[in-house]
């Protein structure tokens, strides 16, 4: 991008540098790596709204992680799970009309509000809230919401496989899972997305596609999509306990593996047993998956494996080690 530099007195080439900066978020100093547009010649800083906003979002996200606050995306997910508009959700919670709108658009929520949202994430708690609380929505609406919640609860019953999987993969949000606890439904939706879009998808390629999707989404939103952890194996980053995850998906009739033979080689192909589910992945998440899919469309398993070997997160970890999402910031797609 060219800009007019006042110091140099002419149109100049620009570049982006990173520099540690302290932001004040809710009265707390938060250090972030700010991206700044500067003159390539003299280093004069230019104002760039896009970069500025990105840094601010990064500072807010760091504050959220520090204080275990829900992310805007997660608040939206809770609301949408109950099929509520922003306004009616706010009303249900006895909050101001615009409160949910503001939180979903990036304002930091009040701590008490955060606790209530966390509590209501579980349908069972929502039922208690609706039954035992004085709430200011019409009876008809309340009844409808209650029957909705009961349906959600039925879907909540989990298979033995899923319980085992959660036990193995569940972890408090941290750098290893991209600050999201493992989410089986999202992981299934991601697998179905790629398996449905790529008729001959091999397991080795799928693992890389999942890794790039989670890392890039984390880089841009401060959270992973699936909460999967990835470890460093000889063929690139691999989701932890991936075979157990695939086994569970097979038992749940989500997707299964077919072994095919190509000359002497045994290949593991992922075959979807369902369409891509609606309502599990957010619009933003789908956007990232589409980008990843497009980028690696014509990459074979070997090519994508070689490509992933060049990532800093892979180079700086040893065999068997978890690749932290902190490395996501070094990944660029083009
Ligand atoms: Zn200059």
CSV table of N, CA and C in Angstrom, one decimal, residues 108-256:
chain,number,residue,atom,x,y,z
A,108,UNK,N,-17.1,-5.6,26.6
A,108,UNK,CA,-16.8,-6.5,27.7
A,108,UNK,C,-18.0,-6.6,28.6
A,109,UNK,N,-18.4,-7.8,28.9
A,109,UNK,CA,-19.5,-8.0,29.8
A,109,UNK,C,-19.2,-7.8,31.3
A,110,UNK,N,-20.2,-7.4,32.0
A,110,UNK,CA,-20.1,-7.3,33.5
A,110,UNK,C,-19.9,-8.7,34.1
A,111,UNK,N,-19.2,-8.9,35.2
A,111,UNK,CA,-18.9,-10.2,35.7
A,111,UNK,C,-20.1,-11.0,36.1
A,112,UNK,N,-21.1,-10.3,36.7
A,112,UNK,CA,-22.3,-10.9,37.2
A,112,UNK,C,-23.1,-11.4,36.0
A,113,UNK,N,-23.1,-10.6,34.9
A,113,UNK,CA,-23.8,-11.0,33.7
A,113,UNK,C,-23.1,-12.3,33.1
A,114,UNK,N,-21.8,-12.3,33.2
A,114,UNK,CA,-21.0,-13.4,32.6
A,114,UNK,C,-21.4,-14.7,33.4
A,115,UNK,N,-21.5,-14.6,34.7
A,115,UNK,CA,-21.8,-15.8,35.5
A,115,UNK,C,-23.2,-16.3,35.2
A,116,UNK,N,-24.2,-15.4,35.0
A,116,UNK,CA,-25.5,-15.9,34.6
A,116,UNK,C,-25.5,-16.5,33.2
A,117,UNK,N,-24.8,-16.0,32.3
A,117,UNK,CA,-24.7,-16.6,31.0
A,117,UNK,C,-24.1,-18.0,31.0
A,118,UNK,N,-23.0,-18.1,31.8
A,118,UNK,CA,-22.4,-19.4,31.9
A,118,UNK,C,-23.4,-20.4,32.5
A,119,UNK,N,-24.1,-20.0,33.5
A,119,UNK,CA,-25.1,-20.9,34.2
A,119,UNK,C,-26.1,-21.3,33.2
A,120,UNK,N,-26.6,-20.4,32.4
A,120,UNK,CA,-27.7,-20.7,31.5
A,120,UNK,C,-27.3,-21.4,30.3
A,121,UNK,N,-26.0,-21.6,30.1
A,121,UNK,CA,-25.6,-22.4,28.9
A,121,UNK,C,-26.1,-23.8,29.0
A,122,UNK,N,-26.3,-24.4,30.2
A,122,UNK,CA,-26.8,-25.7,30.4
A,122,UNK,C,-28.3,-25.7,30.3
A,123,UNK,N,-28.9,-26.4,29.4
A,123,UNK,CA,-30.4,-26.4,29.3
A,123,UNK,C,-31.1,-26.7,30.7
A,124,UNK,N,-30.5,-27.6,31.4
A,124,UNK,CA,-31.1,-27.9,32.7
A,124,UNK,C,-31.2,-26.7,33.6
A,125,UNK,N,-30.2,-25.9,33.6
A,125,UNK,CA,-30.2,-24.6,34.4
A,125,UNK,C,-31.2,-23.6,33.8
A,126,UNK,N,-31.3,-23.6,32.5
A,126,UNK,CA,-32.3,-22.7,31.9
A,126,UNK,C,-33.7,-23.1,32.3
A,127,UNK,N,-33.9,-24.4,32.5
A,127,UNK,CA,-35.2,-24.8,32.9
A,127,UNK,C,-35.5,-24.3,34.3
A,128,UNK,N,-34.6,-24.5,35.2
A,128,UNK,CA,-34.7,-24.0,36.6
A,128,UNK,C,-35.0,-22.5,36.6
A,129,UNK,N,-34.2,-21.8,35.8
A,129,UNK,CA,-34.3,-20.3,35.7
A,129,UNK,C,-35.7,-19.9,35.3
A,130,UNK,N,-36.2,-20.6,34.3
A,130,UNK,CA,-37.6,-20.3,33.7
A,130,UNK,C,-38.7,-20.6,34.7
A,131,UNK,N,-38.5,-21.7,35.5
A,131,UNK,CA,-39.5,-22.2,36.3
A,131,UNK,C,-39.6,-21.4,37.7
A,132,UNK,N,-38.4,-21.1,38.2
A,132,UNK,CA,-38.4,-20.6,39.6
A,132,UNK,C,-38.2,-19.1,39.7
A,133,UNK,N,-38.0,-18.4,38.5
A,133,UNK,CA,-37.7,-17.0,38.6
A,133,UNK,C,-38.9,-16.2,38.1
A,134,UNK,N,-38.9,-15.0,38.6
A,134,UNK,CA,-39.9,-14.1,38.1
A,134,UNK,C,-39.3,-13.5,36.8
A,135,UNK,N,-39.8,-13.8,35.7
A,135,UNK,CA,-39.3,-13.2,34.5
A,135,UNK,C,-40.3,-12.5,33.7
A,136,UNK,N,-39.8,-11.5,32.9
A,136,UNK,CA,-40.7,-10.6,32.3
A,136,UNK,C,-41.1,-10.9,30.9
A,137,UNK,N,-41.3,-12.2,30.6
A,137,UNK,CA,-41.8,-12.5,29.2
A,137,UNK,C,-43.2,-13.1,29.3
A,138,UNK,N,-43.9,-13.0,28.3
A,138,UNK,CA,-45.3,-13.5,28.3
A,138,UNK,C,-45.3,-15.0,28.5
A,139,UNK,N,-46.5,-15.4,29.1
A,139,UNK,CA,-46.6,-16.8,29.5
A,139,UNK,C,-46.5,-17.8,28.2
A,140,UNK,N,-47.1,-17.3,27.1
A,140,UNK,CA,-47.1,-18.1,25.9
A,140,UNK,C,-45.7,-18.3,25.5
A,141,UNK,N,-44.9,-17.3,25.5
A,141,UNK,CA,-43.5,-17.4,25.1
A,141,UNK,C,-42.7,-18.3,26.0
A,142,UNK,N,-43.0,-18.1,27.3
A,142,UNK,CA,-42.3,-18.9,28.3
A,142,UNK,C,-42.5,-20.4,28.1
A,143,UNK,N,-43.8,-20.7,27.8
A,143,UNK,CA,-44.1,-22.1,27.6
A,143,UNK,C,-43.4,-22.7,26.4
A,144,UNK,N,-43.4,-21.8,25.3
A,144,UNK,CA,-42.7,-22.3,24.1
A,144,UNK,C,-41.2,-22.5,24.4
A,145,UNK,N,-40.6,-21.6,25.1
A,145,UNK,CA,-39.2,-21.7,25.4
A,145,UNK,C,-38.9,-23.0,26.3
A,146,UNK,N,-39.9,-23.2,27.2
A,146,UNK,CA,-39.7,-24.4,28.1
A,146,UNK,C,-39.7,-25.7,27.3
A,147,UNK,N,-40.7,-25.8,26.4
A,147,UNK,CA,-40.7,-27.0,25.6
A,147,UNK,C,-39.5,-27.2,24.7
A,148,UNK,N,-39.0,-26.0,24.3
A,148,UNK,CA,-37.7,-26.0,23.5
A,148,UNK,C,-36.6,-26.6,24.3
A,149,UNK,N,-36.5,-26.1,25.5
A,149,UNK,CA,-35.4,-26.5,26.4
A,149,UNK,C,-35.5,-28.0,26.7
A,150,UNK,N,-36.7,-28.5,26.9
A,150,UNK,CA,-36.9,-29.9,27.2
A,150,UNK,C,-36.3,-30.7,26.0
A,151,UNK,N,-36.6,-30.2,24.8
A,151,UNK,CA,-36.1,-31.0,23.7
A,151,UNK,C,-34.6,-31.0,23.6
A,152,UNK,N,-34.0,-29.8,24.0
A,152,UNK,CA,-32.5,-29.7,24.0
A,152,UNK,C,-32.0,-30.7,25.0
A,153,UNK,N,-32.6,-30.8,26.2
A,153,UNK,CA,-32.2,-31.8,27.2
A,153,UNK,C,-32.2,-33.2,26.7
A,154,UNK,N,-33.2,-33.6,25.9
A,154,UNK,CA,-33.2,-34.9,25.4
A,154,UNK,C,-32.0,-35.2,24.6
A,155,UNK,N,-31.6,-34.2,23.7
A,155,UNK,CA,-30.5,-34.4,22.9
A,155,UNK,C,-29.2,-34.4,23.7
A,156,UNK,N,-29.2,-34.0,24.9
A,156,UNK,CA,-28.1,-33.9,25.7
A,156,UNK,C,-27.6,-35.3,26.2
A,157,UNK,N,-28.5,-36.2,26.2
A,157,UNK,CA,-28.1,-37.6,26.7
A,157,UNK,C,-26.9,-38.1,25.9
A,158,UNK,N,-25.9,-38.5,26.5
A,158,UNK,CA,-24.7,-38.8,25.7
A,158,UNK,C,-24.3,-40.3,25.8
A,159,UNK,N,-23.8,-40.8,24.7
A,159,UNK,CA,-23.4,-42.1,24.6
A,159,UNK,C,-22.2,-42.4,25.5
A,160,UNK,N,-21.9,-43.7,25.7
A,160,UNK,CA,-20.7,-44.0,26.6
A,160,UNK,C,-19.4,-43.6,25.9
A,161,UNK,N,-19.4,-43.8,24.5
A,161,UNK,CA,-18.2,-43.4,23.8
A,161,UNK,C,-17.9,-41.9,24.0
A,162,UNK,N,-19.0,-41.1,23.9
A,162,UNK,CA,-18.8,-39.7,24.0
A,162,UNK,C,-18.3,-39.3,25.4
A,163,UNK,N,-18.8,-40.0,26.4
A,163,UNK,CA,-18.4,-39.7,27.7
A,163,UNK,C,-16.9,-39.9,27.9
A,164,UNK,N,-16.5,-41.1,27.3
A,164,UNK,CA,-15.0,-41.4,27.4
A,164,UNK,C,-14.2,-40.4,26.7
A,165,UNK,N,-14.7,-40.0,25.5
A,165,UNK,CA,-14.0,-39.0,24.7
A,165,UNK,C,-13.8,-37.7,25.5
A,166,UNK,N,-14.9,-37.3,26.1
A,166,UNK,CA,-14.9,-36.0,26.8
A,166,UNK,C,-13.9,-36.1,28.0
A,167,UNK,N,-13.9,-37.3,28.6
A,167,UNK,CA,-13.0,-37.5,29.7
A,167,UNK,C,-11.5,-37.3,29.2
A,168,UNK,N,-11.2,-37.9,28.0
A,168,UNK,CA,-9.9,-37.9,27.5
A,168,UNK,C,-9.5,-36.5,27.0
A,169,UNK,N,-10.4,-35.8,26.4
A,169,UNK,CA,-10.1,-34.5,25.7
A,169,UNK,C,-10.5,-33.3,26.5
A,170,UNK,N,-11.4,-33.4,27.5
A,170,UNK,CA,-11.8,-32.2,28.1
A,170,UNK,C,-10.7,-31.6,28.9
A,171,UNK,N,-10.6,-30.3,28.8
A,171,UNK,CA,-9.6,-29.5,29.5
A,171,UNK,C,-10.1,-28.1,29.7
A,172,UNK,N,-9.8,-27.5,30.8
A,172,UNK,CA,-10.1,-26.1,30.9
A,172,UNK,C,-9.5,-25.3,29.7
A,173,UNK,N,-10.2,-24.2,29.3
A,173,UNK,CA,-9.7,-23.5,28.2
A,173,UNK,C,-8.2,-23.0,28.5
A,174,UNK,N,-7.3,-23.3,27.6
A,174,UNK,CA,-5.9,-22.9,27.8
A,174,UNK,C,-5.3,-22.8,26.4
A,175,UNK,N,-4.0,-22.5,26.4
A,175,UNK,CA,-3.3,-22.3,25.2
A,175,UNK,C,-3.2,-23.6,24.3
A,176,UNK,N,-3.3,-24.7,25.0
A,176,UNK,CA,-3.2,-26.0,24.3
A,176,UNK,C,-4.4,-26.3,23.5
A,177,UNK,N,-5.6,-25.9,24.0
A,177,UNK,CA,-6.8,-26.2,23.2
A,177,UNK,C,-7.4,-24.9,22.5
A,178,UNK,N,-6.6,-23.9,22.5
A,178,UNK,CA,-7.1,-22.6,21.8
A,178,UNK,C,-8.1,-22.0,22.6
A,179,UNK,N,-8.0,-22.0,24.0
A,179,UNK,CA,-8.9,-21.4,24.9
A,179,UNK,C,-10.4,-21.8,24.6
A,180,UNK,N,-10.6,-23.0,24.3
A,180,UNK,CA,-11.9,-23.6,24.2
A,180,UNK,C,-11.9,-25.0,24.7
A,181,UNK,N,-12.8,-25.4,25.6
A,181,UNK,CA,-12.8,-26.8,26.0
A,181,UNK,C,-13.4,-27.6,24.8
A,182,UNK,N,-12.9,-28.8,24.7
A,182,UNK,CA,-13.2,-29.7,23.6
A,182,UNK,C,-14.8,-29.7,23.3
A,183,UNK,N,-15.1,-29.5,22.1
A,183,UNK,CA,-16.5,-29.5,21.7
A,183,UNK,C,-16.8,-30.5,20.6
A,184,UNK,N,-17.3,-31.7,21.0
A,184,UNK,CA,-17.5,-32.8,20.1
A,184,UNK,C,-18.4,-32.4,18.9
A,185,UNK,N,-19.5,-31.7,19.1
A,185,UNK,CA,-20.4,-31.4,18.0
A,185,UNK,C,-19.7,-30.5,16.9
A,186,UNK,N,-18.8,-29.6,17.4
A,186,UNK,CA,-18.1,-28.7,16.4
A,186,UNK,C,-17.1,-29.6,15.7
A,187,UNK,N,-16.4,-30.5,16.4
A,187,UNK,CA,-15.4,-31.3,15.7
A,187,UNK,C,-16.1,-32.2,14.6
A,188,UNK,N,-17.3,-32.7,15.0
A,188,UNK,CA,-18.0,-33.5,14.0
A,188,UNK,C,-18.4,-32.6,12.8
A,189,UNK,N,-18.9,-31.4,13.1
A,189,UNK,CA,-19.3,-30.6,12.0
A,189,UNK,C,-18.1,-30.2,11.1
A,190,UNK,N,-16.9,-30.0,11.7
A,190,UNK,CA,-15.8,-29.7,10.8
A,190,UNK,C,-15.4,-30.9,9.9
A,191,UNK,N,-15.4,-32.1,10.5
A,191,UNK,CA,-15.1,-33.3,9.7
A,191,UNK,C,-16.1,-33.4,8.6
A,192,UNK,N,-17.4,-33.2,8.9
A,192,UNK,CA,-18.4,-33.4,7.9
A,192,UNK,C,-18.3,-32.3,6.8
A,193,UNK,N,-17.9,-31.1,7.2
A,193,UNK,CA,-17.7,-30.1,6.2
A,193,UNK,C,-16.7,-30.5,5.2
A,194,UNK,N,-15.5,-30.9,5.7
A,194,UNK,CA,-14.4,-31.3,4.7
A,194,UNK,C,-14.7,-32.6,4.0
A,195,UNK,N,-15.3,-33.5,4.7
A,195,UNK,CA,-15.6,-34.8,4.0
A,195,UNK,C,-16.6,-34.7,2.9
A,196,UNK,N,-17.6,-33.8,3.2
A,196,UNK,CA,-18.7,-33.6,2.1
A,196,UNK,C,-18.2,-32.8,0.9
A,197,UNK,N,-17.2,-31.9,1.2
A,197,UNK,CA,-16.7,-31.1,0.1
A,197,UNK,C,-15.6,-31.8,-0.7
A,198,UNK,N,-15.0,-32.8,-0.1
A,198,UNK,CA,-13.9,-33.5,-0.8
A,198,UNK,C,-14.2,-35.0,-0.9
A,199,UNK,N,-14.6,-35.4,-2.1
A,199,UNK,CA,-15.1,-36.8,-2.2
A,199,UNK,C,-14.0,-37.9,-1.8
A,200,UNK,N,-12.7,-37.6,-2.1
A,200,UNK,CA,-11.7,-38.6,-1.8
A,200,UNK,C,-10.8,-38.1,-0.7
A,201,UNK,N,-11.3,-37.6,0.4
A,201,UNK,CA,-10.5,-37.1,1.4
A,201,UNK,C,-9.8,-38.2,2.2
A,202,UNK,N,-8.5,-38.0,2.3
A,202,UNK,CA,-7.7,-39.0,3.1
A,202,UNK,C,-7.6,-38.5,4.6
A,203,UNK,N,-7.5,-39.4,5.5
A,203,UNK,CA,-7.4,-39.1,6.9
A,203,UNK,C,-6.2,-38.1,7.2
A,204,UNK,N,-5.0,-38.4,6.5
A,204,UNK,CA,-3.9,-37.6,6.8
A,204,UNK,C,-4.1,-36.1,6.4
A,205,UNK,N,-4.8,-35.9,5.3
A,205,UNK,CA,-5.1,-34.6,4.8
A,205,UNK,C,-6.2,-33.9,5.7
A,206,UNK,N,-7.1,-34.7,6.1
A,206,UNK,CA,-8.2,-34.1,7.1
A,206,UNK,C,-7.5,-33.6,8.3
A,207,UNK,N,-6.6,-34.3,8.9
A,207,UNK,CA,-5.9,-33.8,10.1
A,207,UNK,C,-5.3,-32.4,10.0
A,208,UNK,N,-4.7,-32.2,8.8
A,208,UNK,CA,-4.1,-30.9,8.5
A,208,UNK,C,-5.1,-29.8,8.3
A,209,UNK,N,-6.2,-30.2,7.6
A,209,UNK,CA,-7.2,-29.2,7.4
A,209,UNK,C,-7.9,-28.8,8.7
A,210,UNK,N,-8.1,-29.7,9.6
A,210,UNK,CA,-8.6,-29.4,10.9
A,210,UNK,C,-7.7,-28.5,11.7
A,211,UNK,N,-6.4,-28.8,11.6
A,211,UNK,CA,-5.4,-28.0,12.3
A,211,UNK,C,-5.3,-26.6,11.8
A,212,UNK,N,-5.3,-26.4,10.5
A,212,UNK,CA,-5.2,-25.1,9.9
A,212,UNK,C,-6.5,-24.3,10.3
A,213,UNK,N,-7.6,-24.9,10.2
A,213,UNK,CA,-8.9,-24.2,10.5
A,213,UNK,C,-8.9,-23.7,11.9
A,214,UNK,N,-8.5,-24.6,12.9
A,214,UNK,CA,-8.5,-24.2,14.3
A,214,UNK,C,-7.5,-23.1,14.5
A,215,UNK,N,-6.3,-23.3,13.9
A,215,UNK,CA,-5.2,-22.3,14.2
A,215,UNK,C,-5.6,-20.9,13.6
A,216,UNK,N,-6.1,-20.9,12.4
A,216,UNK,CA,-6.4,-19.6,11.7
A,216,UNK,C,-7.6,-19.0,12.4
A,217,UNK,N,-8.6,-19.8,12.8
A,217,UNK,CA,-9.7,-19.2,13.5
A,217,UNK,C,-9.2,-18.6,14.9
A,218,UNK,N,-8.3,-19.3,15.5
A,218,UNK,CA,-7.7,-18.8,16.8
A,218,UNK,C,-7.0,-17.5,16.5
A,219,UNK,N,-6.2,-17.5,15.5
A,219,UNK,CA,-5.4,-16.3,15.2
A,219,UNK,C,-6.3,-15.1,15.0
A,220,UNK,N,-7.4,-15.3,14.4
A,220,UNK,CA,-8.3,-14.1,14.1
A,220,UNK,C,-9.3,-13.8,15.1
A,221,UNK,N,-9.7,-14.8,16.0
A,221,UNK,CA,-10.7,-14.6,16.9
A,221,UNK,C,-10.4,-14.9,18.4
A,222,UNK,N,-9.1,-15.4,18.6
A,222,UNK,CA,-8.7,-15.7,20.0
A,222,UNK,C,-9.3,-16.9,20.6
A,223,UNK,N,-9.9,-17.8,19.7
A,223,UNK,CA,-10.4,-19.1,20.2
A,223,UNK,C,-10.3,-20.1,19.1
A,224,UNK,N,-10.1,-21.3,19.4
A,224,UNK,CA,-10.2,-22.3,18.4
A,224,UNK,C,-11.7,-22.7,18.1
A,225,UNK,N,-11.9,-23.5,17.1
A,225,UNK,CA,-13.3,-23.9,16.8
A,225,UNK,C,-13.7,-25.1,17.6
A,226,UNK,N,-12.8,-26.1,17.5
A,226,UNK,CA,-13.2,-27.4,18.1
A,226,UNK,C,-12.7,-27.6,19.5
A,227,UNK,N,-11.7,-26.9,19.9
A,227,UNK,CA,-11.0,-27.2,21.2
A,227,UNK,C,-10.1,-28.4,21.2
A,228,UNK,N,-9.8,-28.9,20.0
A,228,UNK,CA,-8.9,-30.0,19.9
A,228,UNK,C,-7.5,-29.5,20.2
A,229,UNK,N,-6.7,-30.5,20.7
A,229,UNK,CA,-5.3,-30.2,20.9
A,229,UNK,C,-4.6,-30.9,19.8
A,230,UNK,N,-3.4,-30.4,19.3
A,230,UNK,CA,-2.7,-31.0,18.2
A,230,UNK,C,-1.3,-31.3,18.7
A,231,UNK,N,-0.8,-32.5,18.4
A,231,UNK,CA,0.5,-32.8,18.8
A,231,UNK,C,1.4,-33.0,17.6
A,232,UNK,N,2.7,-32.9,17.8
A,232,UNK,CA,3.7,-33.0,16.7
A,232,UNK,C,4.0,-34.4,16.5
A,233,UNK,N,3.6,-34.9,15.3
A,233,UNK,CA,4.0,-36.3,14.9
A,233,UNK,C,4.8,-36.2,13.6
A,234,UNK,N,5.5,-37.3,13.2
A,234,UNK,CA,6.4,-37.2,12.0
A,234,UNK,C,5.7,-36.6,10.7
A,235,UNK,N,4.4,-36.9,10.6
A,235,UNK,CA,3.7,-36.4,9.4
A,235,UNK,C,3.0,-35.1,9.5
A,236,UNK,N,3.3,-34.4,10.6
A,236,UNK,CA,2.7,-33.1,10.8
A,236,UNK,C,1.9,-33.0,12.0
A,237,UNK,N,1.1,-31.9,12.3
A,237,UNK,CA,0.3,-31.8,13.5
A,237,UNK,C,-0.9,-32.8,13.4
A,238,UNK,N,-1.2,-33.5,14.5
A,238,UNK,CA,-2.2,-34.5,14.5
A,238,UNK,C,-3.1,-34.2,15.7
A,239,UNK,N,-4.4,-34.2,15.6
A,239,UNK,CA,-5.3,-34.0,16.7
A,239,UNK,C,-5.0,-35.1,17.8
A,240,UNK,N,-5.0,-34.8,19.0
A,240,UNK,CA,-4.7,-35.7,20.1
A,240,UNK,C,-5.9,-36.7,20.2
A,241,UNK,N,-5.6,-38.0,20.4
A,241,UNK,CA,-6.6,-39.0,20.4
A,241,UNK,C,-7.6,-39.0,19.2
A,242,UNK,N,-7.0,-38.8,18.1
A,242,UNK,CA,-7.8,-38.7,16.9
A,242,UNK,C,-8.5,-40.0,16.5
A,243,UNK,N,-7.8,-41.1,16.7
A,243,UNK,CA,-8.5,-42.4,16.4
A,243,UNK,C,-9.7,-42.7,17.2
A,244,UNK,N,-9.6,-42.3,18.5
A,244,UNK,CA,-10.8,-42.5,19.4
A,244,UNK,C,-11.9,-41.6,18.9
A,245,UNK,N,-11.5,-40.4,18.6
A,245,UNK,CA,-12.5,-39.4,18.1
A,245,UNK,C,-13.2,-40.0,16.8
A,246,UNK,N,-12.4,-40.5,15.9
A,246,UNK,CA,-13.0,-41.1,14.7
A,246,UNK,C,-13.9,-42.3,15.0
A,247,UNK,N,-13.5,-43.1,15.9
A,247,UNK,CA,-14.2,-44.3,16.4
A,247,UNK,C,-15.6,-43.8,16.9
A,248,UNK,N,-15.6,-42.8,17.7
A,248,UNK,CA,-16.9,-42.3,18.3
A,248,UNK,C,-17.8,-41.8,17.1
A,249,UNK,N,-17.1,-41.1,16.2
A,249,UNK,CA,-17.9,-40.5,15.1
A,249,UNK,C,-18.5,-41.7,14.3
A,250,UNK,N,-17.8,-42.8,14.2
A,250,UNK,CA,-18.3,-43.9,13.4
A,250,UNK,C,-19.5,-44.5,14.2
A,251,UNK,N,-19.4,-44.7,15.5
A,251,UNK,CA,-20.5,-45.2,16.3
A,251,UNK,C,-21.7,-44.3,16.3
A,252,UNK,N,-21.5,-43.0,16.2
A,252,UNK,CA,-22.6,-42.1,16.1
A,252,UNK,C,-23.1,-41.9,14.7
A,253,UNK,N,-22.6,-42.6,13.7
A,253,UNK,CA,-23.0,-42.5,12.3
A,253,UNK,C,-22.8,-41.1,11.8
A,254,UNK,N,-21.6,-40.5,12.1
A,254,UNK,CA,-21.3,-39.2,11.6
A,254,UNK,C,-20.4,-39.4,10.3
A,255,UNK,N,-19.4,-40.2,10.5
A,255,UNK,CA,-18.5,-40.5,9.4
A,255,UNK,C,-17.7,-41.7,9.7
A,256,UNK,N,-17.2,-42.4,8.6
A,256,UNK,CA,-16.4,-43.6,8.9
A,256,UNK,C,-15.3,-43.7,7.9
